[in-house]
Coordinates of C-alpha atoms in Angstrom, one line a residue:
Chain Z
M835 CA 102.8 210.4 153.5
S836 CA 104.6 209.7 156.8
S837 CA 102.4 209.8 159.9
H838 CA 104.8 212.5 161.2
S839 CA 104.6 214.7 158.1
N840 CA 103.4 217.6 160.2
M841 CA 105.8 217.0 163.0
H842 CA 108.6 219.6 163.1
T843 CA 109.5 219.3 166.7
L844 CA 111.1 216.3 168.4
D845 CA 108.3 214.3 169.8
I846 CA 110.4 212.8 172.6
H847 CA 107.5 212.7 175.0
S848 CA 105.2 210.3 173.2
A849 CA 106.9 208.8 170.1
T850 CA 108.9 205.6 170.1
S851 CA 112.7 205.6 169.5
E852 CA 112.1 204.1 166.0
E853 CA 109.7 206.9 165.1
I854 CA 112.0 209.6 166.4
L855 CA 115.0 208.1 164.7
S856 CA 113.3 207.8 161.3
L857 CA 115.3 209.8 158.8
D858 CA 112.0 211.4 157.6
N859 CA 111.3 212.7 161.0
I860 CA 114.9 213.9 161.6
R861 CA 114.9 215.7 158.3
S862 CA 111.6 217.4 159.1
V863 CA 113.1 218.8 162.3
L864 CA 116.3 219.9 160.5
I865 CA 114.3 221.6 157.7
R866 CA 112.0 223.4 160.2
L867 CA 115.2 224.7 162.0
E868 CA 116.1 226.5 158.8
E869 CA 113.2 228.8 159.3
T870 CA 114.1 229.4 162.9
I871 CA 117.7 230.2 162.0
C872 CA 116.7 232.6 159.2
F873 CA 114.1 234.3 161.4
Q874 CA 116.5 234.7 164.3
L875 CA 119.4 235.9 162.1
I876 CA 117.1 238.5 160.7
E877 CA 116.1 239.6 164.2
R878 CA 119.7 239.9 165.3
A879 CA 120.6 241.8 162.2
Q880 CA 118.4 244.8 163.1
F881 CA 121.0 245.7 165.8
A882 CA 124.6 246.9 165.3
R883 CA 127.6 244.6 165.8
N884 CA 128.1 245.9 169.4
A885 CA 131.5 244.3 169.7
R886 CA 131.7 245.3 173.3
C887 CA 129.2 242.6 174.2
Y888 CA 131.7 239.9 173.2
L889 CA 134.8 241.2 175.0
P890 CA 135.7 239.5 178.3
D891 CA 136.1 242.9 179.9
G892 CA 133.5 244.8 178.0
F893 CA 131.4 245.5 181.1
P894 CA 133.4 246.0 184.3
Q895 CA 130.2 246.2 186.2
L896 CA 129.6 242.5 185.6
K897 CA 132.8 241.8 187.4
E898 CA 132.2 244.3 190.2
R899 CA 128.6 243.5 190.9
E900 CA 128.2 239.9 189.7
G901 CA 131.7 238.5 190.1
W902 CA 131.6 237.6 186.4
N903 CA 134.9 237.4 184.6
S904 CA 133.7 236.8 181.0
S905 CA 131.7 238.7 178.4
W906 CA 128.2 240.3 178.5
L907 CA 126.9 237.7 176.1
A908 CA 128.4 234.9 178.3
W909 CA 126.7 236.4 181.3
F910 CA 123.3 236.5 179.5
L911 CA 123.9 232.9 178.4
K912 CA 124.6 231.8 182.0
E913 CA 121.6 233.6 183.4
T914 CA 119.3 232.3 180.7
E915 CA 120.6 228.7 180.8
S916 CA 120.4 228.8 184.6
T917 CA 116.6 229.3 184.3
H918 CA 116.3 226.6 181.7
A919 CA 118.5 224.2 183.6
K920 CA 116.0 224.5 186.6
V921 CA 113.3 223.1 184.3
R922 CA 115.6 220.4 183.0
R923 CA 116.2 221.7 179.5
F924 CA 119.6 220.1 179.2
E925 CA 118.4 216.6 180.1
A926 CA 116.7 216.6 176.7
P927 CA 118.9 214.7 174.2
D928 CA 118.8 217.6 171.7
E929 CA 119.8 220.5 174.1
Y930 CA 123.3 221.4 175.0
P931 CA 124.4 224.4 177.2
F932 CA 126.9 227.0 176.3
T933 CA 127.6 227.6 179.9
D934 CA 129.9 225.3 181.9
P935 CA 127.5 222.8 183.4
K936 CA 129.2 223.3 186.8
L937 CA 127.8 226.8 186.9
L938 CA 124.2 225.7 186.2
P939 CA 121.6 224.8 188.9
K940 CA 120.0 221.4 189.4
P941 CA 116.6 220.8 187.9
I942 CA 113.6 221.5 190.2
L943 CA 111.4 219.1 188.1
E944 CA 111.7 215.3 188.3
P945 CA 113.6 213.7 185.4
V946 CA 111.7 212.8 182.2
E947 CA 111.8 209.2 181.0
Y948 CA 113.1 209.7 177.5
P949 CA 113.1 206.8 175.1
E950 CA 116.6 205.4 174.4
L951 CA 117.8 207.6 171.6
L952 CA 121.5 208.5 171.8
W953 CA 124.3 206.4 173.1
K954 CA 126.2 208.1 176.0
H955 CA 128.6 210.6 174.6
E956 CA 130.6 213.8 175.5
V957 CA 130.0 215.7 172.3
N958 CA 129.4 219.5 172.8
V959 CA 130.8 221.8 170.2
N960 CA 129.2 225.0 171.6
D961 CA 132.6 226.6 172.1
Q962 CA 133.2 226.4 168.4
I963 CA 129.7 227.6 167.6
L964 CA 130.1 230.6 169.9
K965 CA 133.6 231.5 168.5
F966 CA 132.4 231.3 164.8
Y967 CA 129.2 233.2 165.7
V968 CA 131.1 236.1 167.4
E969 CA 134.0 236.3 164.9
S970 CA 132.1 235.7 161.7
I971 CA 128.3 235.6 161.8
V972 CA 127.8 238.8 163.8
P973 CA 130.1 241.0 161.8
D974 CA 128.6 239.6 158.6
I975 CA 124.9 240.1 159.3
T976 CA 125.4 243.5 160.9
K977 CA 127.7 245.1 158.4
T978 CA 125.0 247.1 156.6
L979 CA 124.6 249.1 159.8
G980 CA 128.3 250.0 159.7
E981 CA 131.5 248.0 160.2
N982 CA 132.0 247.6 163.9
A983 CA 129.0 249.9 164.7
D984 CA 127.6 250.2 168.2
D985 CA 124.0 251.3 168.9
G986 CA 123.9 250.8 172.6
H987 CA 121.2 248.1 172.4
Y988 CA 123.3 245.6 174.3
G989 CA 120.4 243.8 175.9
S990 CA 118.4 243.5 172.8
S991 CA 121.3 242.2 170.8
A992 CA 122.3 239.6 173.4
I993 CA 118.7 238.3 173.6
R994 CA 118.8 237.8 169.8
D995 CA 122.3 236.3 170.0
I996 CA 121.0 233.6 172.4
E997 CA 118.2 232.8 170.1
V998 CA 120.5 232.3 167.1
L999 CA 123.1 230.4 169.1
S1000 CA 120.4 228.0 170.6
A1001 CA 119.0 227.3 167.1
L1002 CA 122.5 226.7 165.6
S1003 CA 123.5 224.5 168.5
R1004 CA 120.3 222.4 168.2
R1005 CA 120.8 222.1 164.5
I1006 CA 124.4 221.1 164.7
H1007 CA 124.0 218.6 167.6
F1008 CA 121.0 217.1 165.9
G1009 CA 123.5 215.4 163.6
M1010 CA 123.9 212.8 166.3
F1011 CA 120.4 211.7 165.6
V1012 CA 121.3 211.3 162.0
S1013 CA 124.4 209.2 163.0
E1014 CA 122.4 207.0 165.4
S1015 CA 119.7 206.5 162.8
K1016 CA 122.1 205.5 160.1
F1017 CA 124.1 203.3 162.5
R1018 CA 121.0 201.4 163.5
T1019 CA 120.0 200.9 159.9
E1020 CA 123.3 199.4 158.8
P1021 CA 125.5 198.7 161.8
A1022 CA 127.9 196.4 159.9
A1023 CA 128.9 199.2 157.6
F1024 CA 129.9 201.5 160.5
I1025 CA 131.5 199.1 163.0
P1026 CA 134.8 198.4 161.3
H1027 CA 135.5 202.2 160.9
I1028 CA 134.6 202.7 164.6
L1029 CA 136.8 199.8 165.9
N1030 CA 139.6 200.9 163.6
P1031 CA 138.9 204.7 163.8
N1032 CA 138.5 206.2 160.3
R1033 CA 136.9 209.6 160.2
E1034 CA 136.8 209.8 156.4
A1035 CA 135.1 206.5 156.0
L1036 CA 132.5 207.4 158.7
A1037 CA 131.9 210.8 157.1
A1038 CA 131.4 209.2 153.7
L1039 CA 128.7 206.8 155.2
I1040 CA 126.6 209.7 156.5
T1041 CA 127.2 212.2 153.7
K1042 CA 124.6 212.6 151.0
P1043 CA 125.9 215.2 148.5
A1044 CA 122.5 215.4 146.8
V1045 CA 120.7 216.2 150.2
E1046 CA 123.3 218.9 151.0
A1047 CA 122.9 220.5 147.5
A1048 CA 119.1 220.5 147.9
L1049 CA 119.5 222.0 151.4
L1050 CA 121.5 224.9 150.1
V1051 CA 119.0 225.6 147.3
R1052 CA 116.1 225.5 149.7
L1053 CA 117.9 227.7 152.2
A1054 CA 118.7 230.3 149.6
E1055 CA 115.1 230.4 148.7
K1056 CA 114.0 230.9 152.3
A1057 CA 116.6 233.6 153.0
K1058 CA 115.5 235.3 149.8
V1059 CA 111.8 235.2 150.8
Y1060 CA 112.1 235.9 154.5
G1061 CA 114.8 238.5 154.2
Q1062 CA 113.1 240.6 151.5
D1063 CA 112.0 244.2 152.0
M1064 CA 108.2 244.1 152.2
D1065 CA 107.7 247.7 153.1
R1066 CA 108.3 249.6 149.9
A1067 CA 105.7 248.5 147.5
G1068 CA 106.6 251.6 145.3
A1069 CA 110.3 251.1 145.3
N1070 CA 112.2 249.7 142.4
A1071 CA 114.0 246.4 142.5
E1072 CA 117.4 248.0 143.3
E1073 CA 116.0 250.0 146.2
R1074 CA 114.2 247.0 147.6
E1075 CA 117.3 244.8 147.3
K1076 CA 119.3 247.4 149.2
A1077 CA 116.7 247.3 152.0
R1078 CA 116.9 243.5 152.5
K1079 CA 116.9 242.4 156.1
I1080 CA 119.6 239.8 155.4
E1081 CA 121.7 238.8 152.4
V1082 CA 121.0 235.5 150.8
D1083 CA 124.7 234.8 150.3
T1084 CA 125.4 235.4 154.0
V1085 CA 122.8 232.8 155.1
V1086 CA 123.9 230.2 152.6
S1087 CA 127.6 230.8 153.5
I1088 CA 126.9 230.2 157.2
Y1089 CA 125.5 226.8 156.3
K1090 CA 128.1 226.0 153.7
T1091 CA 131.2 227.0 155.5
F1092 CA 130.1 226.3 159.0
V1093 CA 126.9 224.5 159.9
I1094 CA 127.2 221.6 157.5
P1095 CA 130.9 220.9 158.1
L1096 CA 130.5 221.2 161.9
T1097 CA 127.5 219.0 161.9
K1098 CA 129.5 216.4 160.1
E1099 CA 132.2 216.6 162.7
V1100 CA 129.6 216.1 165.4
E1101 CA 128.2 213.1 163.5
V1102 CA 131.6 211.5 163.3
D1103 CA 132.7 212.4 166.9
Y1104 CA 129.5 210.7 168.1
L1105 CA 130.1 207.6 166.0
L1106 CA 133.7 207.2 167.2
T1107 CA 132.5 206.5 170.7
R1108 CA 129.3 204.7 169.7
L1109 CA 130.6 201.3 170.7
Q1110 CA 132.2 202.3 174.1
G1111 CA 130.6 200.0 176.7
V1112 CA 128.7 197.9 174.2
E1113 CA 129.2 194.2 174.9
E1114 CA 131.5 192.5 172.5
E1115 CA 128.9 189.8 171.7
K1116 CA 126.4 192.5 170.6
V1117 CA 129.0 194.1 168.4
K1118 CA 129.8 190.8 166.7
E1119 CA 126.1 190.0 166.3
M1120 CA 125.5 193.4 164.6
V1121 CA 128.4 192.8 162.2
R1122 CA 127.2 189.3 161.4
S1123 CA 123.5 190.2 160.9
N1124 CA 123.8 193.9 159.9
K1125 CA 120.9 194.4 162.2
F1126 CA 120.9 196.8 165.2
V1127 CA 121.0 195.0 168.6
S1128 CA 119.9 197.3 171.4
Chain H
M640 CA 114.4 260.2 152.1
S641 CA 114.6 260.6 155.8
S642 CA 118.1 260.3 157.3
H643 CA 116.7 257.5 159.4
S644 CA 115.2 255.5 156.6
N645 CA 117.3 252.5 157.6
M646 CA 116.6 252.8 161.3
H647 CA 114.2 250.3 162.6
T648 CA 115.2 250.3 166.2
L649 CA 114.7 253.1 168.6
D650 CA 117.9 255.1 168.5
I651 CA 117.6 256.3 172.1
H652 CA 121.3 256.3 172.7
S653 CA 122.4 258.9 170.1
A654 CA 119.4 260.6 168.4
T655 CA 117.7 263.8 169.7
S656 CA 114.1 263.7 171.1
E657 CA 112.9 265.4 167.9
E658 CA 114.5 262.7 165.7
I659 CA 113.1 259.9 167.8
L660 CA 109.7 261.4 168.0
S661 CA 109.4 262.1 164.2
L662 CA 106.4 260.1 162.9
D663 CA 108.5 258.7 160.1
N664 CA 110.9 257.2 162.7
I665 CA 108.1 255.9 164.9
R666 CA 106.4 254.3 161.9
S667 CA 109.6 252.6 160.8
V668 CA 109.9 251.0 164.2
L669 CA 106.2 249.9 164.3
I670 CA 106.5 248.5 160.7
R671 CA 109.6 246.5 161.6
L672 CA 107.9 245.1 164.7
E673 CA 105.3 243.5 162.3
E674 CA 108.2 241.2 161.1
T675 CA 109.2 240.3 164.7
I676 CA 105.6 239.6 165.6
C677 CA 105.0 237.4 162.5
F678 CA 108.3 235.5 163.0
Q679 CA 107.7 234.9 166.7
L680 CA 104.1 233.8 166.3
I681 CA 105.3 231.3 163.7
E682 CA 108.0 230.1 166.1
R683 CA 105.4 229.6 168.9
A684 CA 103.0 227.8 166.5
Q685 CA 105.3 224.8 166.1
F686 CA 104.5 223.7 169.6
A687 CA 101.1 222.6 170.9
R688 CA 98.8 224.7 173.0
N689 CA 100.2 223.2 176.3
A690 CA 97.4 224.8 178.4
R691 CA 99.0 223.5 181.5
C692 CA 101.7 226.2 181.2
Y693 CA 99.1 228.9 181.8
L694 CA 97.3 227.5 184.8
P695 CA 98.2 228.9 188.2
D696 CA 98.6 225.4 189.6
G697 CA 99.9 223.6 186.5
F698 CA 103.3 222.8 188.0
P699 CA 103.1 222.1 191.8
Q700 CA 106.9 221.8 191.8
L701 CA 107.2 225.6 191.2
K702 CA 105.4 226.1 194.4
E703 CA 107.2 223.5 196.4
R704 CA 110.7 224.3 195.1
E705 CA 110.6 227.9 194.2
G706 CA 107.8 229.3 196.4
W707 CA 106.0 230.3 193.2
N708 CA 102.2 230.6 193.3
S709 CA 101.5 231.4 189.7
S710 CA 101.8 229.8 186.3
W711 CA 104.8 228.2 184.5
L712 CA 104.7 231.0 182.0
A713 CA 104.6 233.7 184.8
W714 CA 107.6 232.0 186.4
F715 CA 109.5 232.1 183.1
L716 CA 108.6 235.7 182.7
K717 CA 109.8 236.5 186.2
E718 CA 113.1 234.7 185.7
T719 CA 113.7 236.3 182.3
E720 CA 112.7 239.8 183.3
S721 CA 114.9 239.5 186.5
T722 CA 117.9 239.0 184.3
H723 CA 116.9 241.9 182.0
A724 CA 116.1 244.2 185.0
K725 CA 119.6 243.8 186.2
V726 CA 120.9 245.3 183.0
R727 CA 118.2 248.1 183.2
R728 CA 115.9 246.9 180.4
F729 CA 112.9 248.5 182.0
E730 CA 114.5 251.9 182.4
A731 CA 114.1 252.2 178.6
P732 CA 111.0 254.2 177.7
D733 CA 109.8 251.5 175.3
E734 CA 110.1 248.5 177.7
Y735 CA 107.5 247.4 180.3
P736 CA 107.7 244.3 182.4
F737 CA 105.0 241.6 182.8
T738 CA 106.2 240.8 186.3
D739 CA 105.3 242.9 189.3
P740 CA 108.2 245.4 189.5
K741 CA 108.5 244.7 193.2
L742 CA 109.7 241.2 192.4
L743 CA 112.4 242.4 190.0
P744 CA 116.0 243.2 191.1
K745 CA 117.7 246.6 190.9
P746 CA 119.9 247.3 187.9
I747 CA 123.6 246.5 188.2
L748 CA 124.5 249.1 185.6
E749 CA 124.4 252.8 186.1
P750 CA 121.3 254.6 184.7
V751 CA 121.4 255.7 181.0
E752 CA 120.8 259.3 180.2
Y753 CA 117.8 259.1 177.9
P754 CA 116.6 262.2 176.0
E755 CA 113.3 263.6 177.3
L756 CA 110.8 261.5 175.4
L757 CA 107.7 260.5 177.3
W758 CA 106.0 262.5 180.1
K759 CA 105.8 260.6 183.4
H760 CA 102.9 258.1 183.3
E761 CA 101.6 254.9 184.9
V762 CA 100.5 253.1 181.7
N763 CA 101.2 249.4 181.6
V764 CA 98.7 247.1 179.9
N765 CA 100.7 243.9 180.0
D766 CA 98.0 242.2 182.1
Q767 CA 95.6 242.7 179.3
I768 CA 98.1 241.5 176.7
L769 CA 98.9 238.4 178.7
K770 CA 95.2 237.6 179.2
F771 CA 94.4 238.0 175.5
Y772 CA 97.5 236.0 174.5
V773 CA 96.7 233.0 176.7
E774 CA 93.0 233.0 176.1
S775 CA 92.9 233.8 172.4
I776 CA 96.2 233.9 170.5
V777 CA 97.7 230.6 171.8
P778 CA 94.6 228.5 171.1
D779 CA 94.3 230.1 167.7
I780 CA 97.8 229.7 166.4
T781 CA 98.2 226.1 167.8
K782 CA 94.8 224.7 166.7
T783 CA 96.2 222.9 163.7
L784 CA 98.2 220.6 166.1
G785 CA 94.9 219.7 167.8
E786 CA 92.5 221.6 170.0
N787 CA 94.0 221.8 173.4
A788 CA 96.9 219.5 172.5
D789 CA 99.9 219.0 174.8
D790 CA 103.3 217.9 173.4
G791 CA 105.3 218.2 176.7
H792 CA 107.5 221.0 175.2
Y793 CA 106.7 223.3 178.1
G794 CA 110.1 225.1 178.2
S795 CA 110.3 225.6 174.4
S796 CA 106.7 227.0 174.2
A797 CA 107.3 229.3 177.2
I798 CA 110.5 230.7 175.6
R799 CA 108.5 231.4 172.4
D800 CA 105.6 232.9 174.5
I801 CA 108.0 235.4 176.1
E802 CA 109.2 236.5 172.7
V803 CA 105.7 237.0 171.3
L804 CA 104.6 238.8 174.5
S805 CA 107.7 241.1 174.5
A806 CA 107.1 242.1 170.9
L807 CA 103.4 242.7 171.4
S808 CA 104.1 244.7 174.5
R809 CA 106.6 246.8 172.8
R810 CA 104.3 247.4 169.8
I811 CA 101.4 248.4 171.9
H812 CA 103.2 250.6 174.4
F813 CA 105.0 252.3 171.5
G814 CA 101.6 254.1 171.0
M815 CA 102.7 256.5 173.6
F816 CA 105.4 257.8 171.3
V817 CA 102.8 258.4 168.7
S818 CA 100.7 260.3 171.2
E819 CA 103.7 262.4 172.4
S820 CA 104.7 263.1 168.8
K821 CA 101.3 264.3 167.8
F822 CA 100.8 266.2 171.0
R823 CA 104.0 268.1 170.4
T824 CA 103.1 268.9 166.8
E825 CA 99.7 270.4 167.7
P826 CA 99.3 270.8 171.4
A827 CA 96.4 273.3 171.1
A828 CA 94.2 270.5 169.5
F829 CA 94.8 268.1 172.4
I830 CA 94.8 270.3 175.5
P831 CA 91.1 271.0 175.7
H832 CA 90.3 267.3 175.5
I833 CA 92.8 266.5 178.2
L834 CA 91.7 269.3 180.6
N835 CA 88.1 268.3 180.0
P836 CA 88.7 264.6 179.5
N837 CA 87.3 263.3 176.3
R838 CA 88.6 259.9 175.2
E839 CA 86.7 259.9 171.9
A840 CA 88.0 263.3 170.8
L841 CA 91.6 262.3 171.8
A842 CA 91.2 259.0 169.9
A843 CA 90.0 260.8 166.8
L844 CA 93.1 263.1 166.9
I845 CA 95.5 260.2 166.8
T846 CA 93.6 257.9 164.5
K847 CA 94.3 257.7 160.8
P848 CA 92.0 255.2 159.2
A849 CA 94.0 255.1 156.0
V850 CA 97.2 254.2 157.9
E851 CA 95.3 251.4 159.7
A852 CA 93.9 250.0 156.5
A853 CA 97.3 250.1 154.9
L854 CA 98.8 248.4 157.9
L855 CA 96.3 245.5 157.7
V856 CA 97.0 245.0 154.0
R857 CA 100.8 245.0 154.5
L858 CA 100.5 242.7 157.5
A859 CA 98.4 240.2 155.6
E860 CA 101.1 240.2 152.9
K861 CA 103.8 239.5 155.4
A862 CA 101.9 236.7 157.1
K863 CA 101.2 235.2 153.7
V864 CA 104.9 235.3 152.7
Y865 CA 106.5 234.4 156.0
G866 CA 104.0 231.7 156.9
Q867 CA 104.0 229.9 153.6
D868 CA 105.2 226.3 153.3
M869 CA 108.5 226.4 151.5
D870 CA 109.4 222.8 151.8
R871 CA 107.2 221.1 149.3
A872 CA 108.2 222.4 145.9
G873 CA 106.3 219.5 144.3
A874 CA 103.1 219.9 146.2
N875 CA 100.0 221.4 144.7
A876 CA 98.5 224.7 146.0
E877 CA 96.0 223.0 148.3
E878 CA 98.7 220.9 150.0
R879 CA 101.0 223.8 150.4
E880 CA 98.2 225.9 151.9
K881 CA 97.4 223.2 154.4
A882 CA 101.0 223.1 155.5
R883 CA 101.2 226.9 156.2
K884 CA 103.0 227.7 159.4
I885 CA 100.4 230.3 160.3
E886 CA 97.1 231.4 158.9
V887 CA 97.0 234.9 157.4
D888 CA 93.6 235.6 158.9
T889 CA 94.8 234.7 162.4
V890 CA 97.6 237.3 162.2
V891 CA 95.4 240.0 160.7
S892 CA 92.7 239.3 163.3
I893 CA 95.2 239.6 166.2
Y894 CA 96.0 243.1 165.0
K895 CA 92.5 244.1 164.1
T896 CA 90.7 242.9 167.2
F897 CA 93.4 243.4 169.7
V898 CA 96.7 245.2 168.9
I899 CA 95.2 248.2 167.2
P900 CA 92.4 248.9 169.7
L901 CA 94.6 248.3 172.7
T902 CA 97.3 250.6 171.2
K903 CA 94.7 253.3 170.9
E904 CA 93.7 252.8 174.5
V905 CA 97.3 253.2 175.5
E906 CA 97.6 256.3 173.4
V907 CA 94.6 257.9 175.0
D908 CA 95.5 256.8 178.6
Y909 CA 98.8 258.4 178.1
L910 CA 97.4 261.6 176.8
L911 CA 94.9 261.9 179.6
T912 CA 97.7 262.4 182.2
R913 CA 100.0 264.3 179.8
L914 CA 99.4 267.6 181.6
Q915 CA 99.8 266.4 185.1
G916 CA 102.5 268.6 186.7
V917 CA 102.9 270.8 183.7
E918 CA 102.9 274.5 184.8
E919 CA 99.7 276.3 184.0
E920 CA 101.6 279.1 182.2
K921 CA 103.2 276.5 179.8
V922 CA 99.8 275.0 179.1
K923 CA 98.3 278.4 178.3
E924 CA 101.3 279.2 176.1
M925 CA 100.8 276.0 174.1
V926 CA 97.1 276.7 173.6
R927 CA 97.9 280.2 172.5
S928 CA 100.8 279.5 170.2
N929 CA 99.9 275.9 169.2
K930 CA 103.6 275.2 169.7
F931 CA 105.1 272.7 172.1
V932 CA 106.8 274.2 175.1
S933 CA 109.1 271.8 176.9

């Protein structure tokens, strides 16, 4: 058993780069995030769709009183991420804001010395995550409460939105750790497809169909167990199934059609700029030896 | 089946007082909060105890840069509750802040017209909830990561702390709806023990031992299911039990030794001032007819 078999969070404060970038360790974080995503989807699904929260002009008071020209959810994100930015959340290599960084305050804590993990990059797909979440995930998980229903619980649903979005963002951007880990293990395989950019070839190098298939099976099992109705011991199977807190297919489909493909995009985007600023001698040495040179 | 059988949130925006205060409705909210509390405890339990976050002087930077004289968690609560106060969270009859209301901003939204639900009162036991949470719940749920361990994930653990605290606070203060509901059903039984204050008699009127016993059985089942290890299909029962995300006994004990007794205290505290400002004629009429007079 790995020494990190009980570690489900990123141990960036005390582990070495090698420990953090071990595939075992990365996988345990990704697997643990499945729970977080299931739990938070279930929590959001108790409120109605509340489409008004996602419209740029849904709450004119935000414009009048706060000078805010975007949606209720975007305002909640900005407020929340401002608090978190003060305590340097977005300096961590696995945290990316939804809010334009220009709108966020500077940290009040001194910087943390993180081990060298990711190469410098510009990857942030939170706009895509937000769009898919609002247009597809929210309508899907709230439809049992009525298509396009509104229950007035705008604050409660926004708080849950932020939890789901943060978990999805962390999950998807974590792909960069997978990329970095695999790159370090076998740099000679990657370098030609970075120098002569080939997305398909890079995607093939990081894709393990068996791992993806196992993920979907495991996720379905989790959605089934966590989303079941546990309050009607006397009810028959059909009644209990109707009272599920979330549909298994919905959760699986979120991963299959969105999380997995977007993670792959992030992984490839990251790899494509992985050699920018790396000295030519080092690149040659890595191709020659197929060993990572830091 | 009740027309609100699928309603697990408080429908304060469209239901009548009578619907909201039906015991069926109140119970469905309380039962649904068991899920939230289990999920959020499990989420917090992935991080270490991080005792530094709860000490008044744990982060001198908060004092230097933010003029903040209390703990990291109290600062996170103040920041979060400030955002929520702006959108009038604490005007809702089921939401109570942990932060001194004097430190919170005024709402930027116009007030909501809530139906008449609770009588005016001063009940807020969040200080007790915070104390028990920091001194007992956090050490308990994090002990498998090491007694008094610190993983440096101060932001992540504070975000989880706030989720658990909000859910516990909502659960415990919701007792006032139980009190109001039972008072309205049978005012003549309550009034003598309010006029001649008798905590024990009032507690007896709102306590249903069979309901409490059923709650603990149901909660244990939820903690067992939601806290199980779902990642080691091949492991034997002992290995899987060791990898639980939370102990069943811990969750049950939180309710048994803390949530249930404190809810009862809230219920009685609320009842004791339930007649303040009610006209004497109305009180007499309620005693005579045993019918609620609004």
